[in-house]
Amino acid sequence: MAEHQETTPTTPKDFLLATLGGLFAPGLAIFLIVMLVLGIRSQLGAEDPEPVADRVVRERIQPFGVSLAIDPSAPRVEKTGEQVYNEVCGNCHGAGALASPKHKDAGAWAPRIAKGWDTLLEHGLKGFNKMPARGGEPDLSDLEVARAIAFMTNAAGARFEPVLKKERVPSAAELARGQAVYAENCAACHDTGMTGAQKLDDAQAWAPLLKQGKDYLYHAAIKGSFGGPAKGGNDKLSDADTMLAVDYMVEAARAAVAKAAKPAQQAAAK
Ligand code: HEC
Ligand code: HEC
């Protein structure tokens, strides 16, 4: 018994210190390796800071440009086909990656061009086999994609105009559905003008918005515009329903604009 008492018993504290000591060295090694990898990765990422910075700045500027531009009827500044090609499409089409038709390779593009503009536009917007929708850049507008397609195909011998399909005309049932969605989710602001929302019957506010086209308005309603919440603040609202609400709003706003034009015409006639 006496002999046993001479060896110091391992207290929980000793045990803990020993364990932590044992963990510390490998832990430090792992930490250093992780830091090294992160360091390498951030250097790789830093290789090309300008386009990223450029894009971030442009994204920030856009909504302000739309809402506060001196000329409110000026459209959103859309990139040219060449800009879109350089920023997005060229990543694959520049070298023909994934067996994509290579830029300026007339032979590779000829059978594509033969499909006609509508098909190419549809494939550019919605994707086609390994060709991702909008080149994998969902922020590109329809017009920007169209311009990029025209840029590439025309460089391979086509003569396309970057035109978009005609606007979809909503059916009476769709408009009724849109009105219901509007009443529930949008009227609180757009009937009253609360928080600066454009009132539906405010022809002056809507005239420049209508000129921007429905795609812009859909986008603004779904993603939120400056001051306007995405989907009217109801994140459970589907994109499709939001678009129907916009269809209804556009219909009402067009009527308001037409009505506002009439008295002016009558006054002018007097
Ligand atoms: C990730 C690679 C990639 C990017 C980025 C890319 N493409 Fe493509 N694209 C492809 C591939 C692959 C094909 C061939 C698909 C096939 O024929 O199966 C293709 C085909 C096409 C076609 C021909 C479609 C047809 O019907 O034959 C068009 C038009 C096109 N791309 C436009 C664009 C535009 C515009 C952009 C930029 C906004 C873009 N692409 C960005 C990979 C890409
Ligand atoms: C909480 C208030 C509020 C609600 C709810 C609301 N909006 Fe708006 N909306 C705004 C404001 C504010 C603006 C003006 C933004 C600006 O000045 O550009 C706006 C603008 C818009 C625009 C024009 C885009 C633009 O650039 O100005 C559309 C289209 C729109 N809203 C659609 C909708 C739809 C569809 C709904 C319902 C699903 C909805 N809004 C619900 C406040 C609201």
mmCIF file of C-alpha atoms and ligand atoms in Angstrom:
data_model
loop_
_atom_site.group_PDB
_atom_site.id
_atom_site.type_symbol
_atom_site.label_atom_id
_atom_site.label_comp_id
_atom_site.label_asym_id
_atom_site.label_seq_id
_atom_site.Cartn_x
_atom_site.Cartn_y
_atom_site.Cartn_z
ATOM 1 C CA MET A 1 0.000 0.000 0.000
ATOM 2 C CA ALA A 2 2.732 2.464 1.041
ATOM 3 C CA GLU A 3 4.631 1.876 -2.218
ATOM 4 C CA HIS A 4 1.563 2.642 -4.221
ATOM 5 C CA GLN A 5 1.049 5.947 -2.483
ATOM 6 C CA GLU A 6 4.504 7.146 -3.600
ATOM 7 C CA THR A 7 3.711 7.182 -7.309
ATOM 8 C CA THR A 8 1.628 10.259 -8.009
ATOM 9 C CA PRO A 9 -1.791 9.243 -9.303
ATOM 10 C CA THR A 10 -2.825 10.660 -12.662
ATOM 11 C CA THR A 11 -5.382 13.349 -11.925
ATOM 12 C CA PRO A 12 -7.980 14.282 -14.553
ATOM 13 C CA LYS A 13 -6.073 17.554 -14.941
ATOM 14 C CA ASP A 14 -2.818 15.786 -15.833
ATOM 15 C CA PHE A 15 -4.671 13.597 -18.251
ATOM 16 C CA LEU A 16 -6.257 16.602 -19.947
ATOM 17 C CA LEU A 17 -2.956 18.461 -20.261
ATOM 18 C CA ALA A 18 -1.239 15.411 -21.712
ATOM 19 C CA THR A 19 -4.022 14.874 -24.222
ATOM 20 C CA LEU A 20 -4.097 18.520 -25.272
ATOM 21 C CA GLY A 21 -0.303 18.510 -25.562
ATOM 22 C CA GLY A 22 -0.532 15.469 -27.802
ATOM 23 C CA LEU A 23 -3.203 17.087 -29.965
ATOM 24 C CA PHE A 24 -1.447 20.391 -30.227
ATOM 25 C CA ALA A 25 1.363 19.391 -32.560
ATOM 26 C CA PRO A 26 -0.764 17.638 -35.215
ATOM 27 C CA GLY A 27 -3.390 20.375 -34.814
ATOM 28 C CA LEU A 28 -0.797 23.040 -35.526
ATOM 29 C CA ALA A 29 0.428 21.108 -38.559
ATOM 30 C CA ILE A 30 -3.097 20.838 -39.967
ATOM 31 C CA PHE A 31 -3.708 24.509 -39.314
ATOM 32 C CA LEU A 32 -0.547 25.470 -41.188
ATOM 33 C CA ILE A 33 -1.416 23.243 -44.147
ATOM 34 C CA VAL A 34 -4.899 24.737 -44.347
ATOM 35 C CA MET A 35 -3.471 28.255 -44.207
ATOM 36 C CA LEU A 36 -1.011 27.341 -46.960
ATOM 37 C CA VAL A 37 -3.770 25.983 -49.220
ATOM 38 C CA LEU A 38 -5.979 29.003 -48.559
ATOM 39 C CA GLY A 39 -3.029 31.265 -49.283
ATOM 40 C CA ILE A 40 -2.393 29.541 -52.603
ATOM 41 C CA ARG A 41 -6.049 29.657 -53.516
ATOM 42 C CA SER A 42 -6.436 33.311 -52.725
ATOM 43 C CA GLN A 43 -3.393 33.996 -54.856
ATOM 44 C CA LEU A 44 -4.944 32.047 -57.725
ATOM 45 C CA GLY A 45 -8.154 34.001 -57.264
ATOM 46 C CA ALA A 46 -6.232 37.248 -57.144
ATOM 47 C CA GLU A 47 -4.727 36.608 -60.548
ATOM 48 C CA ASP A 48 -7.565 38.327 -62.284
ATOM 49 C CA PRO A 49 -9.039 40.906 -59.942
ATOM 50 C CA GLU A 50 -10.027 43.482 -62.515
ATOM 51 C CA PRO A 51 -12.923 41.828 -64.348
ATOM 52 C CA VAL A 52 -14.368 40.783 -60.994
ATOM 53 C CA ALA A 53 -14.030 44.249 -59.522
ATOM 54 C CA ASP A 54 -15.375 45.665 -62.737
ATOM 55 C CA ARG A 55 -18.401 43.416 -62.598
ATOM 56 C CA VAL A 56 -19.079 44.103 -58.940
ATOM 57 C CA VAL A 57 -18.963 47.821 -59.593
ATOM 58 C CA ARG A 58 -21.230 47.494 -62.596
ATOM 59 C CA GLU A 59 -23.716 45.416 -60.634
ATOM 60 C CA ARG A 60 -23.782 48.074 -57.945
ATOM 61 C CA ILE A 61 -24.172 50.892 -60.387
ATOM 62 C CA GLN A 62 -26.940 49.341 -62.458
ATOM 63 C CA PRO A 63 -29.959 49.734 -60.214
ATOM 64 C CA PHE A 64 -28.957 53.291 -59.365
ATOM 65 C CA GLY A 65 -28.490 54.033 -63.032
ATOM 66 C CA VAL A 66 -31.984 52.808 -63.737
ATOM 67 C CA SER A 67 -33.748 54.639 -60.957
ATOM 68 C CA LEU A 68 -31.806 57.851 -60.682
ATOM 69 C CA ALA A 69 -30.643 58.419 -64.228
ATOM 70 C CA ILE A 70 -31.101 61.976 -65.375
ATOM 71 C CA ASP A 71 -33.128 60.742 -68.328
ATOM 72 C CA PRO A 72 -35.605 58.304 -66.741
ATOM 73 C CA SER A 73 -36.588 56.877 -70.119
ATOM 74 C CA ALA A 74 -33.030 55.827 -70.911
ATOM 75 C CA PRO A 75 -32.876 52.034 -71.025
ATOM 76 C CA ARG A 76 -30.608 49.932 -68.847
ATOM 77 C CA VAL A 77 -27.180 50.006 -70.395
ATOM 78 C CA GLU A 78 -26.920 46.645 -72.122
ATOM 79 C CA LYS A 79 -23.526 45.211 -72.920
ATOM 80 C CA THR A 80 -22.523 44.880 -76.517
ATOM 81 C CA GLY A 81 -22.200 41.461 -78.128
ATOM 82 C CA GLU A 82 -18.449 41.805 -78.080
ATOM 83 C CA GLN A 83 -18.390 42.636 -74.357
ATOM 84 C CA VAL A 84 -20.570 39.641 -73.556
ATOM 85 C CA TYR A 85 -18.411 37.446 -75.762
ATOM 86 C CA ASN A 86 -15.249 38.621 -74.037
ATOM 87 C CA GLU A 87 -16.667 38.213 -70.551
ATOM 88 C CA VAL A 88 -18.661 35.008 -70.906
ATOM 89 C CA CYS A 89 -18.939 33.179 -74.201
ATOM 90 C CA GLY A 90 -15.280 33.356 -75.166
ATOM 91 C CA ASN A 91 -14.406 31.178 -72.178
ATOM 92 C CA CYS A 92 -15.628 28.209 -74.199
ATOM 93 C CA HIS A 93 -16.121 29.422 -77.738
ATOM 94 C CA GLY A 94 -12.713 31.122 -77.853
ATOM 95 C CA ALA A 95 -10.906 27.799 -77.923
ATOM 96 C CA GLY A 96 -13.820 25.548 -78.873
ATOM 97 C CA ALA A 97 -13.976 24.018 -75.387
ATOM 98 C CA LEU A 98 -16.434 21.131 -74.849
ATOM 99 C CA ALA A 99 -16.641 20.816 -78.642
ATOM 100 C CA SER A 100 -18.377 24.190 -78.912
ATOM 101 C CA PRO A 101 -18.216 25.899 -82.303
ATOM 102 C CA LYS A 102 -15.048 27.960 -82.205
ATOM 103 C CA HIS A 103 -15.222 31.715 -82.672
ATOM 104 C CA LYS A 104 -14.588 32.791 -86.288
ATOM 105 C CA ASP A 105 -14.504 29.177 -87.466
ATOM 106 C CA ALA A 106 -16.934 29.494 -90.360
ATOM 107 C CA GLY A 107 -16.937 25.733 -90.981
ATOM 108 C CA ALA A 108 -17.944 24.965 -87.393
ATOM 109 C CA TRP A 109 -20.631 27.650 -87.367
ATOM 110 C CA ALA A 110 -22.175 27.030 -90.802
ATOM 111 C CA PRO A 111 -24.464 24.152 -89.727
ATOM 112 C CA ARG A 112 -25.466 26.150 -86.632
ATOM 113 C CA ILE A 113 -26.216 29.254 -88.643
ATOM 114 C CA ALA A 114 -28.345 27.116 -90.959
ATOM 115 C CA LYS A 115 -30.662 26.366 -88.018
ATOM 116 C CA GLY A 116 -31.883 29.934 -88.202
ATOM 117 C CA TRP A 117 -31.921 32.802 -85.741
ATOM 118 C CA ASP A 118 -34.902 31.714 -83.643
ATOM 119 C CA THR A 119 -33.359 28.336 -82.829
ATOM 120 C CA LEU A 120 -29.975 29.807 -82.020
ATOM 121 C CA LEU A 121 -31.572 32.416 -79.787
ATOM 122 C CA GLU A 122 -33.616 29.790 -78.000
ATOM 123 C CA HIS A 123 -30.538 27.604 -77.482
ATOM 124 C CA GLY A 124 -28.505 30.566 -76.268
ATOM 125 C CA LEU A 125 -31.193 31.527 -73.747
ATOM 126 C CA LYS A 126 -32.254 28.071 -72.587
ATOM 127 C CA GLY A 127 -29.115 26.033 -73.183
ATOM 128 C CA PHE A 128 -28.436 23.205 -75.620
ATOM 129 C CA ASN A 129 -26.602 19.980 -74.687
ATOM 130 C CA LYS A 130 -23.376 21.165 -73.060
ATOM 131 C CA MET A 131 -24.076 24.773 -73.972
ATOM 132 C CA PRO A 132 -25.331 26.272 -70.675
ATOM 133 C CA ALA A 133 -28.316 28.638 -70.649
ATOM 134 C CA ARG A 134 -27.056 32.208 -71.175
ATOM 135 C CA GLY A 135 -23.538 30.813 -71.281
ATOM 136 C CA GLY A 136 -23.900 30.045 -67.562
ATOM 137 C CA GLU A 137 -24.384 33.701 -66.655
ATOM 138 C CA PRO A 138 -28.021 34.127 -65.528
ATOM 139 C CA ASP A 139 -27.597 37.866 -65.074
ATOM 140 C CA LEU A 140 -27.231 38.426 -68.799
ATOM 141 C CA SER A 141 -30.386 39.927 -70.283
ATOM 142 C CA ASP A 142 -32.086 38.341 -73.273
ATOM 143 C CA LEU A 143 -30.833 41.186 -75.406
ATOM 144 C CA GLU A 144 -27.244 40.710 -74.261
ATOM 145 C CA VAL A 145 -27.372 37.007 -75.117
ATOM 146 C CA ALA A 146 -28.931 37.828 -78.496
ATOM 147 C CA ARG A 147 -26.203 40.357 -79.205
ATOM 148 C CA ALA A 148 -23.484 37.868 -78.296
ATOM 149 C CA ILE A 149 -25.000 35.252 -80.603
ATOM 150 C CA ALA A 150 -25.179 37.777 -83.428
ATOM 151 C CA PHE A 151 -21.582 38.809 -82.695
ATOM 152 C CA MET A 152 -20.303 35.243 -82.945
ATOM 153 C CA THR A 153 -22.436 34.063 -85.860
ATOM 154 C CA ASN A 154 -21.819 37.215 -87.890
ATOM 155 C CA ALA A 155 -18.077 36.773 -87.344
ATOM 156 C CA ALA A 156 -18.537 33.378 -89.017
ATOM 157 C CA GLY A 157 -20.401 34.626 -92.047
ATOM 158 C CA ALA A 158 -24.007 35.104 -90.893
ATOM 159 C CA ARG A 159 -25.963 38.327 -91.108
ATOM 160 C CA PHE A 160 -28.243 38.212 -88.110
ATOM 161 C CA GLU A 161 -29.888 41.115 -86.324
ATOM 162 C CA PRO A 162 -29.948 40.554 -82.554
ATOM 163 C CA VAL A 163 -33.734 40.714 -82.362
ATOM 164 C CA LEU A 164 -35.735 39.204 -79.538
ATOM 165 C CA LYS A 165 -38.934 37.295 -79.967
ATOM 166 C CA LYS A 166 -42.128 39.249 -79.942
ATOM 167 C CA GLU A 167 -43.619 39.911 -76.550
ATOM 168 C CA ARG A 168 -45.827 37.155 -75.237
ATOM 169 C CA VAL A 169 -49.445 38.275 -75.102
ATOM 170 C CA PRO A 170 -51.097 37.136 -71.868
ATOM 171 C CA SER A 171 -54.478 35.424 -72.150
ATOM 172 C CA ALA A 172 -57.559 36.743 -70.339
ATOM 173 C CA ALA A 173 -57.222 33.943 -67.772
ATOM 174 C CA GLU A 174 -53.579 34.854 -67.165
ATOM 175 C CA LEU A 175 -54.490 38.486 -66.683
ATOM 176 C CA ALA A 176 -57.186 37.517 -64.192
ATOM 177 C CA ARG A 177 -54.679 35.411 -62.289
ATOM 178 C CA GLY A 178 -52.214 38.302 -62.462
ATOM 179 C CA GLN A 179 -54.801 40.657 -61.032
ATOM 180 C CA ALA A 180 -55.429 38.299 -58.112
ATOM 181 C CA VAL A 181 -51.695 37.991 -57.407
ATOM 182 C CA TYR A 182 -51.374 41.753 -57.682
ATOM 183 C CA ALA A 183 -54.252 42.403 -55.260
ATOM 184 C CA GLU A 184 -52.687 40.115 -52.700
ATOM 185 C CA ASN A 185 -49.006 41.004 -53.018
ATOM 186 C CA CYS A 186 -48.509 44.270 -54.814
ATOM 187 C CA ALA A 187 -51.540 46.537 -54.374
ATOM 188 C CA ALA A 188 -50.530 47.657 -50.886
ATOM 189 C CA CYS A 189 -47.752 49.738 -52.452
ATOM 190 C CA HIS A 190 -48.689 50.107 -56.112
ATOM 191 C CA ASP A 191 -52.286 51.208 -55.483
ATOM 192 C CA THR A 192 -51.193 53.833 -52.991
ATOM 193 C CA GLY A 193 -47.734 54.877 -54.142
ATOM 194 C CA MET A 194 -46.432 53.930 -50.722
ATOM 195 C CA THR A 195 -42.641 53.903 -50.324
ATOM 196 C CA GLY A 196 -42.362 55.546 -53.748
ATOM 197 C CA ALA A 197 -43.898 52.671 -55.729
ATOM 198 C CA GLN A 198 -45.263 53.730 -59.098
ATOM 199 C CA LYS A 199 -49.057 53.899 -58.767
ATOM 200 C CA LEU A 200 -50.775 51.827 -61.433
ATOM 201 C CA ASP A 201 -52.745 54.815 -62.729
ATOM 202 C CA ASP A 202 -49.742 57.153 -62.755
ATOM 203 C CA ALA A 203 -49.173 57.454 -66.488
ATOM 204 C CA GLN A 204 -46.177 59.716 -66.050
ATOM 205 C CA ALA A 205 -44.376 57.218 -63.840
ATOM 206 C CA TRP A 206 -45.177 54.253 -66.068
ATOM 207 C CA ALA A 207 -44.500 55.679 -69.509
ATOM 208 C CA PRO A 208 -40.705 55.406 -69.161
ATOM 209 C CA LEU A 209 -40.980 52.018 -67.417
ATOM 210 C CA LEU A 210 -43.101 50.582 -70.217
ATOM 211 C CA LYS A 211 -40.415 51.603 -72.669
ATOM 212 C CA GLN A 212 -37.925 49.390 -70.868
ATOM 213 C CA GLY A 213 -39.867 46.338 -72.023
ATOM 214 C CA LYS A 214 -41.449 43.483 -70.149
ATOM 215 C CA ASP A 215 -38.276 41.492 -69.685
ATOM 216 C CA TYR A 216 -36.828 44.332 -67.673
ATOM 217 C CA LEU A 217 -40.011 44.644 -65.607
ATOM 218 C CA TYR A 218 -40.199 40.895 -64.975
ATOM 219 C CA HIS A 219 -36.608 40.940 -63.851
ATOM 220 C CA ALA A 220 -37.155 43.975 -61.620
ATOM 221 C CA ALA A 221 -40.242 42.390 -60.030
ATOM 222 C CA ILE A 222 -38.619 39.004 -59.435
ATOM 223 C CA LYS A 223 -35.217 40.193 -58.268
ATOM 224 C CA GLY A 224 -36.363 43.462 -56.752
ATOM 225 C CA SER A 225 -35.628 46.881 -58.162
ATOM 226 C CA PHE A 226 -34.137 49.755 -56.271
ATOM 227 C CA GLY A 227 -36.733 50.371 -53.545
ATOM 228 C CA GLY A 228 -39.079 47.670 -54.873
ATOM 229 C CA PRO A 229 -38.800 44.414 -52.905
ATOM 230 C CA ALA A 230 -38.229 41.120 -54.755
ATOM 231 C CA LYS A 231 -41.628 39.516 -55.450
ATOM 232 C CA GLY A 232 -43.289 42.279 -53.455
ATOM 233 C CA GLY A 233 -41.577 40.903 -50.361
ATOM 234 C CA ASN A 234 -43.327 37.525 -50.587
ATOM 235 C CA ASP A 235 -40.550 35.025 -51.206
ATOM 236 C CA LYS A 236 -43.107 32.215 -51.510
ATOM 237 C CA LEU A 237 -44.494 33.774 -54.682
ATOM 238 C CA SER A 238 -43.395 31.838 -57.779
ATOM 239 C CA ASP A 239 -41.580 33.539 -60.649
ATOM 240 C CA ALA A 240 -44.505 32.663 -62.917
ATOM 241 C CA ASP A 241 -47.075 34.334 -60.657
ATOM 242 C CA THR A 242 -44.859 37.380 -60.236
ATOM 243 C CA MET A 243 -44.661 37.664 -64.012
ATOM 244 C CA LEU A 244 -48.439 37.396 -64.335
ATOM 245 C CA ALA A 245 -48.794 40.208 -61.803
ATOM 246 C CA VAL A 246 -46.427 42.266 -63.960
ATOM 247 C CA ASP A 247 -48.512 41.395 -67.050
ATOM 248 C CA TYR A 248 -51.551 42.742 -65.252
ATOM 249 C CA MET A 249 -49.700 45.868 -64.098
ATOM 250 C CA VAL A 250 -48.392 46.554 -67.596
ATOM 251 C CA GLU A 251 -51.895 46.160 -69.015
ATOM 252 C CA ALA A 252 -53.289 48.618 -66.441
ATOM 253 C CA ALA A 253 -50.392 51.029 -66.885
ATOM 254 C CA ARG A 254 -50.776 50.999 -70.674
ATOM 255 C CA ALA A 255 -54.456 51.860 -70.243
ATOM 256 C CA ALA A 256 -53.497 54.711 -67.914
ATOM 257 C CA VAL A 257 -50.925 56.022 -70.381
ATOM 258 C CA ALA A 258 -53.443 55.829 -73.240
ATOM 259 C CA LYS A 259 -56.072 57.615 -71.111
ATOM 260 C CA ALA A 260 -53.633 60.356 -70.162
ATOM 261 C CA ALA A 261 -52.783 60.866 -73.826
ATOM 262 C CA LYS A 262 -56.442 61.355 -74.804
ATOM 263 C CA PRO A 263 -57.301 64.586 -72.958
ATOM 264 C CA ALA A 264 -54.051 66.011 -74.239
ATOM 265 C CA GLN A 265 -55.078 65.136 -77.783
ATOM 266 C CA GLN A 266 -58.557 66.577 -77.223
ATOM 267 C CA ALA A 267 -57.054 69.724 -75.761
ATOM 268 C CA ALA A 268 -54.759 69.973 -78.743
ATOM 269 C CA ALA A 269 -57.739 69.518 -81.092
ATOM 270 C CA LYS A 270 -59.663 72.424 -79.541
HETATM 271 C C1 HEC B 1 -19.271 26.295 -70.740
HETATM 272 C C2 HEC B 1 -18.949 26.466 -72.135
HETATM 273 C C3 HEC B 1 -19.785 27.438 -72.947
HETATM 274 C C4 HEC B 1 -20.011 28.771 -72.724
HETATM 275 C C5 HEC B 1 -19.491 29.625 -71.580
HETATM 276 C C6 HEC B 1 -20.811 29.228 -73.823
HETATM 277 N N1 HEC B 1 -21.084 28.211 -74.685
HETATM 278 FE FE1 HEC B 1 -22.220 28.294 -76.379
HETATM 279 N N2 HEC B 1 -21.878 26.329 -76.726
HETATM 280 C C7 HEC B 1 -21.130 25.496 -75.930
HETATM 281 C C8 HEC B 1 -21.142 24.146 -76.486
HETATM 282 C C9 HEC B 1 -20.438 22.940 -75.901
HETATM 283 C C10 HEC B 1 -21.921 24.220 -77.658
HETATM 284 C C11 HEC B 1 -22.251 23.070 -78.600
HETATM 285 C C12 HEC B 1 -23.495 22.377 -78.105
HETATM 286 C C13 HEC B 1 -23.906 21.275 -79.031
HETATM 287 O O1 HEC B 1 -24.013 21.511 -80.250
HETATM 288 O O2 HEC B 1 -24.154 20.170 -78.550
HETATM 289 C C14 HEC B 1 -22.362 25.599 -77.776
HETATM 290 C C15 HEC B 1 -23.167 26.056 -78.810
HETATM 291 C C16 HEC B 1 -23.620 27.360 -78.913
HETATM 292 C C17 HEC B 1 -24.506 27.831 -79.963
HETATM 293 C C18 HEC B 1 -25.051 27.014 -81.110
HETATM 294 C C19 HEC B 1 -26.321 26.341 -80.678
HETATM 295 C C20 HEC B 1 -26.879 25.463 -81.758
HETATM 296 O O3 HEC B 1 -28.112 25.334 -81.797
HETATM 297 O O4 HEC B 1 -26.119 24.879 -82.535
HETATM 298 C C21 HEC B 1 -24.739 29.158 -79.718
HETATM 299 C C22 HEC B 1 -25.617 30.097 -80.519
HETATM 300 C C23 HEC B 1 -24.003 29.502 -78.524
HETATM 301 N N3 HEC B 1 -23.345 28.390 -78.056
HETATM 302 C C24 HEC B 1 -23.985 30.759 -77.970
HETATM 303 C C25 HEC B 1 -23.292 31.095 -76.810
HETATM 304 C C26 HEC B 1 -23.321 32.403 -76.220
HETATM 305 C C27 HEC B 1 -24.067 33.593 -76.766
HETATM 306 C C28 HEC B 1 -22.544 32.344 -75.112
HETATM 307 C C29 HEC B 1 -22.243 33.456 -74.134
HETATM 308 C C30 HEC B 1 -23.351 34.197 -73.600
HETATM 309 C C31 HEC B 1 -22.061 30.989 -74.984
HETATM 310 N N4 HEC B 1 -22.525 30.267 -76.040
HETATM 311 C C32 HEC B 1 -21.249 30.530 -73.956
HETATM 312 C C33 HEC B 1 -20.473 25.838 -74.773
HETATM 313 C C34 HEC B 1 -20.468 27.094 -74.183
HETATM 314 C C1 HEC B 2 -43.481 47.320 -50.046
HETATM 315 C C2 HEC B 2 -43.898 48.031 -51.200
HETATM 316 C C3 HEC B 2 -43.971 47.291 -52.528
HETATM 317 C C4 HEC B 2 -44.627 46.110 -52.804
HETATM 318 C C5 HEC B 2 -45.452 45.244 -51.864
HETATM 319 C C6 HEC B 2 -44.425 45.871 -54.233
HETATM 320 N N1 HEC B 2 -43.667 46.865 -54.782
HETATM 321 FE FE1 HEC B 2 -43.128 47.009 -56.740
HETATM 322 N N2 HEC B 2 -42.099 48.704 -56.303
HETATM 323 C C7 HEC B 2 -42.007 49.302 -55.073
HETATM 324 C C8 HEC B 2 -41.224 50.509 -55.189
HETATM 325 C C9 HEC B 2 -40.871 51.448 -54.062
HETATM 326 C C10 HEC B 2 -40.839 50.608 -56.546
HETATM 327 C C11 HEC B 2 -40.072 51.728 -57.197
HETATM 328 C C12 HEC B 2 -38.640 51.358 -57.343
HETATM 329 C C13 HEC B 2 -37.917 52.422 -58.135
HETATM 330 O O1 HEC B 2 -37.971 53.579 -57.758
HETATM 331 O O2 HEC B 2 -37.339 52.056 -59.141
HETATM 332 C C14 HEC B 2 -41.431 49.465 -57.221
HETATM 333 C C15 HEC B 2 -41.277 49.216 -58.561
HETATM 334 C C16 HEC B 2 -41.821 48.143 -59.247
HETATM 335 C C17 HEC B 2 -41.686 47.894 -60.650
HETATM 336 C C18 HEC B 2 -40.986 48.784 -61.630
HETATM 337 C C19 HEC B 2 -39.502 48.475 -61.659
HETATM 338 C C20 HEC B 2 -38.630 49.692 -61.495
HETATM 339 O O3 HEC B 2 -37.506 49.636 -61.953
HETATM 340 O O4 HEC B 2 -39.035 50.675 -60.891
HETATM 341 C C21 HEC B 2 -42.338 46.732 -60.926
HETATM 342 C C22 HEC B 2 -42.473 46.044 -62.289
HETATM 343 C C23 HEC B 2 -42.874 46.253 -59.687
HETATM 344 N N3 HEC B 2 -42.552 47.126 -58.676
HETATM 345 C C24 HEC B 2 -43.607 45.090 -59.557
HETATM 346 C C25 HEC B 2 -44.143 44.657 -58.364
HETATM 347 C C26 HEC B 2 -44.908 43.432 -58.242
HETATM 348 C C27 HEC B 2 -45.209 42.464 -59.374
HETATM 349 C C28 HEC B 2 -45.286 43.343 -56.931
HETATM 350 C C29 HEC B 2 -46.096 42.256 -56.274
HETATM 351 C C30 HEC B 2 -45.700 40.887 -56.541
HETATM 352 C C31 HEC B 2 -44.757 44.517 -56.239
HETATM 353 N N4 HEC B 2 -44.076 45.282 -57.144
HETATM 354 C C32 HEC B 2 -44.942 44.774 -54.884
HETATM 355 C C33 HEC B 2 -42.592 48.877 -53.907
HETATM 356 C C34 HEC B 2 -43.354 47.734 -53.775
#
